[in-house]
Amino acid sequence: MRQLEPELERRRQAGLYRSHRVLESPQGPEVVVEGRTLLNFSSNDYLGLAADPRVAGALREGAQRWGCGAGAAHLVTGHTGAHRELERALARFTGRERALLFSSGYLANLAVLTALCGRGDTLVLDRLDHASLIDGARLSGARLRRFHHNDPAHAGRLLAEAKGEKLLAVDGVFSMDGDLAPLPELARLCAEGEAWLMVDDAHGLGVLGEGGGGSLEHWGLGQGEVSILMGTLGKALGTAGAFVAGSEELVETLVQQARSYLFTTAAPPALAEATLRSLEIAREEPWRRRHLKALVARFRAGAEALGLPLADSATPIQPVIAGGNERALAWSRHLEAQGILVVPIRPPTVPEGTARLRITFTAAHEEHHVDRLLEALEGLPR
Ligand SMILES: *Cc1c(COP(=O)(O)O)cnc(C)c1O
């Protein structure tokens, strides 16, 4: 058996060591960590629904009706009326034939890539795609080709060389950079190359589009152009889990074949009830998206005035690149000393040499929160 301590020590030395922060409060713009109240810019709770009393109420009522555990996988006895209701609501919300629930986005991505591709097939992924897409690609056994970030010309060349079944998968909004994938161009390439196009919209759903329909609503693309949509429920929707939406045949193929669907317990039905409520709120309260946009604009104007290096992002994900790991850590500590929580993001989550502060905004933030953040950023040791 190998010694584990040397590798742990190596990580400490390289500024890569990660540790838990224990929250003593619900998720929100202010959180309590080790007895200290911090202004929080490190969640994916974009619409501010994670601790919404109406969503928590639906969870409570759901638990009264259904109890807690689903008790089995979906195809055994774990699939309840609450799950079915939510799948129908998600299909309507995304304008697709059918939606299928998963316990997490990670599992949903594994499901799609392993069910549709295998040995002899080709998966074409953006270099900055989420780790769960990379892992799904590896698990599938298909050949994995990666194109330069947001470079459709490169993607097109890789597709032209591809053998077997072809699938191109991208994040709709890149999780650590906040920029959008050029979906109309990628959709054209995939149509020409007879490839599946899959969009992982973990950070777009609920946030982009007038109605919160996400990246596809933003670009005006439907099931005809983007055959596979994966959305997560633990970010803007404030609950947990994920779904894949598309054609009847696509969903039925996942039901029959995807091992990360078949061999895992269904999420609690009460959670489905909570998500039904948050989906309604996401649709009926467009002010949340408008407010979020205004906060992002306020931040970008202020940061520009300070001469901070801003990324090309119009979404609530606003990275400030530090470069080295130690520098990102020092920046984060500097902010924390002033009562502001921005967790440093380091490799392998982001490429080597691009460690950063990943600042995120939520609809629960207020303008004065943004101003306090800007004040603290002004004093960053640079
Ligand atoms: C968070 C995330 C996932 C994984 O979703 P979970 O439900 O948290 O497992 C997948 N893709 C992207 C782009 C993500 O940001």
PDB file of C-alpha atoms and ligand atoms in Angstrom, residues 104-107 109 130 132 171 173 175 200 202-203 230 232 235 241-242, ligand 1:
ATOM      1  CA  SER A 104     -27.083  14.894 -10.262  1.00  0.00           C
ATOM      2  CA  GLY A 105     -25.710  16.619 -13.315  1.00  0.00           C
ATOM      3  CA  TYR A 106     -22.581  14.535 -13.047  1.00  0.00           C
ATOM      4  CA  LEU A 107     -24.630  11.357 -13.449  1.00  0.00           C
ATOM      5  CA  ASN A 109     -23.626  13.671 -18.291  1.00  0.00           C
ATOM      6  CA  HIS A 130     -17.001  20.604 -17.315  1.00  0.00           C
ATOM      7  CA  SER A 132     -18.319  15.530 -15.752  1.00  0.00           C
ATOM      8  CA  ASP A 171     -21.222  23.941 -21.662  1.00  0.00           C
ATOM      9  CA  VAL A 173     -22.259  28.926 -20.197  1.00  0.00           C
ATOM     10  CA  SER A 175     -18.696  27.325 -15.504  1.00  0.00           C
ATOM     11  CA  ASP A 200     -24.802  21.240 -20.664  1.00  0.00           C
ATOM     12  CA  ALA A 202     -25.920  24.039 -15.744  1.00  0.00           C
ATOM     13  CA  HIS A 203     -25.174  27.782 -15.574  1.00  0.00           C
ATOM     14  CA  MET A 230     -28.771  18.708 -19.913  1.00  0.00           C
ATOM     15  CA  THR A 232     -29.099  21.005 -13.429  1.00  0.00           C
ATOM     16  CA  LYS A 235     -27.821  25.938  -9.335  1.00  0.00           C
ATOM     17  CA  GLY A 241     -30.515  16.946  -9.212  1.00  0.00           C
ATOM     18  CA  ALA A 242     -30.578  17.300 -12.986  1.00  0.00           C
TER      19      ALA A 242
HETATM   20  C1  LIG B   1     -22.303  21.726 -11.642  1.00  0.00           C
HETATM   21  C2  LIG B   1     -22.120  21.254 -13.019  1.00  0.00           C
HETATM   22  C3  LIG B   1     -22.422  19.938 -13.376  1.00  0.00           C
HETATM   23  C4  LIG B   1     -22.762  18.878 -12.363  1.00  0.00           C
HETATM   24  O1  LIG B   1     -24.027  19.060 -11.859  1.00  0.00           O
HETATM   25  P1  LIG B   1     -24.360  18.492 -10.387  1.00  0.00           P
HETATM   26  O2  LIG B   1     -25.828  18.426 -10.357  1.00  0.00           O
HETATM   27  O3  LIG B   1     -23.772  19.475  -9.430  1.00  0.00           O
HETATM   28  O4  LIG B   1     -23.706  17.139 -10.305  1.00  0.00           O
HETATM   29  C5  LIG B   1     -22.336  19.593 -14.706  1.00  0.00           C
HETATM   30  N1  LIG B   1     -21.956  20.480 -15.638  1.00  0.00           N
HETATM   31  C6  LIG B   1     -21.642  21.749 -15.324  1.00  0.00           C
HETATM   32  C7  LIG B   1     -21.236  22.682 -16.403  1.00  0.00           C
HETATM   33  C8  LIG B   1     -21.704  22.171 -14.002  1.00  0.00           C
HETATM   34  O5  LIG B   1     -21.361  23.407 -13.681  1.00  0.00           O
END
